[in-house]
Structures are given as C-alpha cells and as structure tokens.
C-alpha cells in the first residue's frame, strides 16, 4: 500500500533502507533514491518503467557537493548556481566514479541539481546522500505536481509519498550542459536562456543534435487522451463540443501561472473521457518557450477549426 505522509524521518529511513519514495520539489514531484546505491537506483527505473538509457538527475544540498560528484566543473556553473540554485536548474558536468554508471545510464556526465523545496532539502541533509530523482510519473506520462498526482501514477508501487503541497513551478527544471565546452540548454525550464546568458555573459546554444538528452525524445509528457494544438489560437473560444476538452490558458494572468497549472489541468482533462483535448501555444519567449516545448511533446499534432469542425492538419 502507498501512503501519503508528512513525516521527514520516515522518508529518510525509507531512503536509508535502499527504497524509492515520492518527494516534493519546487518543480514537480520526484521519485527519489540514494544515487550512490545501484540497487536503489535500479528500483527507480523499474518503478517508472523508465528506459535504462535515460540518465537521472542527481540532487544535492549545496555547491560543496558539486566537487564530490563532478569533475572539471567550469566557473560558469558556480556563477549560475550563485544566482539560481537552490532552484529549478540542473547542470551537466563530467562525472566522478563514485556515481554508479546506472545512475547516469552509462554516460560519463552527471546532471547535478540543488532543489529548493524545504522538505526535499531536509531529506538530503538528514540522509547525507545525494538523491537520484526523475519526475514521479510512469515513463512518458505527465509529471505530477501534487502528492495525490503521484499516488494516482504509482499507487501500490512505492511505500511512501512525502506530501509537500503543490509544486510552485509546475514544470521540470532547466537542464544545461557544459560537456562539450559550450553552454547548451538540453531542456527548457523556469530559468530562461536569457537569464543564463545575462549571468555567464556568453551565448547559450540549443541542442547540437549529437548532444541530446535521452529524456527529450518526442512524445513525452503525454496524456492518454490525444492532445492537439490549435493553429489559430483565437479559435479556441469557438469550440463548443462536449466530446472535446479545452486546455484554456486564458483564465491565467501570466506564463508563470500557466506553467504552474499546466500539468494539473492537463491531467484533470485527461480523466474526463474526452475524445480529444485541444490547446493553443503561448508566446514563444521566456518561460513560454518551456511551456510550448511541453505542449509540443505532449501533443499528437496540429489542428484547425473549419466549418465548425476540428480538422487535423497533415503536413
Ligand atoms: O525538475 C526536475 O528536474 C525534476 C525534479 C524531480 O527534480 N526531475 C526531472 O527528472 O525532471 P527527469 O528524469 O524526468 O528528467 C531529467 C532529464 C531527462 O531529459 C534526462 O535525459 C536528462 O535530464 N539528463 C539527466 N542526466 C543527463 C546526462 N548526464 N546527460 C544528458 N541528459 C541528462
Ligand atoms: Mg520526467
């Protein structure tokens, strides 16, 4: 049986026993285990049904730990950490041997992140081990942003979920790599490209093609109900069809609120037995880039609204 708990010590004990547990972070809920314990990390992959080639982020309590698990860490990482960590950003650097290969899926790099959620930080400090934690969803599904969301994804597969309330960011961290000598964003998140460039004073690149995050495959973060992106966003208000769910961002005041509610709104719609869900993209700047990226990955394609009907656009 899976229990939602509030007691940090129980969570710490579970980690020290080599088990996996649902933990709150400021971005989304994580499925955490001791990153140094191969068996424990193996359980993460099994619980999520995650492909073994997809590396995990290692969460640590502060920059002191960067040297313990990473090598040749560029100054830029420390400059960024000073500004954005603890917070929603992970830095990929060369890994040290103490991190087992299974944690990084055989890569000689490791993603290090200092989360800001108080409860996660307490578990890190009390357990004294780094925690590998992917999002606490079944592989390919929507990331959970509340303890209840984790329960509905992983009920019966883990013993405990530590309840830290709703996540304050709502989408996963920005992942930035320094592996090939350039700063490259592998996953867009709450810390934007421009904010990073302002700190390190140089251009940040996108994915090079060869350096991709295995977790950034297309068709990710997907609901069960097919999601379609409406080409002309102004048409969204004209859709009145009880078989169609509308993921409507117009109820929110800004992109921050949209990010915060994106996964929970999508998962609510997903449970309502619609034939399809439609949405429109947001302005492609700042946090909007991360939101549009998640929509693209979650969607089955584009549609247009014509003669009071939804038509799939085939290109
Ligand atoms: O906000 C977050 O980062 C959440 C919370 C729980 O911290 N975690 C999360 O983990 O989103 P996950 O496993 O769902 O996504 C991690 C992403 C994946 O796309 C993975 O491929 C990439 O980071 N990644 C991790 N380590 C990597 C590495 N060494 N090289 C390339 N990509 C890496
Ligand atoms: Mg994930």
mmCIF file of C-alpha atoms and ligand atoms in Angstrom, residues 28 48 50 54 134-137 140-141 143 172 187 215 220-221, ligand 2:
data_model
loop_
_atom_site.group_PDB
_atom_site.id
_atom_site.type_symbol
_atom_site.label_atom_id
_atom_site.label_comp_id
_atom_site.label_asym_id
_atom_site.label_seq_id
_atom_site.Cartn_x
_atom_site.Cartn_y
_atom_site.Cartn_z
ATOM 1 C CA UNK A 28 7.458 18.619 -9.993
ATOM 2 C CA UNK A 48 8.714 4.111 -13.524
ATOM 3 C CA UNK A 50 11.926 4.002 -17.482
ATOM 4 C CA UNK A 54 17.752 7.647 -19.831
ATOM 5 C CA UNK A 134 13.332 11.639 -12.043
ATOM 6 C CA UNK A 135 9.805 13.007 -12.135
ATOM 7 C CA UNK A 136 7.446 10.677 -10.249
ATOM 8 C CA UNK A 137 5.296 9.648 -13.224
ATOM 9 C CA UNK A 140 6.304 9.088 -20.863
ATOM 10 C CA UNK A 141 3.369 10.358 -18.801
ATOM 11 C CA UNK A 143 4.771 14.830 -14.406
ATOM 12 C CA UNK A 172 10.610 20.430 -14.819
ATOM 13 C CA UNK A 187 15.680 21.112 -21.678
ATOM 14 C CA UNK A 215 14.719 12.121 -21.937
ATOM 15 C CA UNK A 220 6.829 12.696 -23.825
ATOM 16 C CA UNK A 221 4.747 14.165 -21.037
HETATM 17 MG MG1 LIG B 2 10.381 13.211 -16.415
#
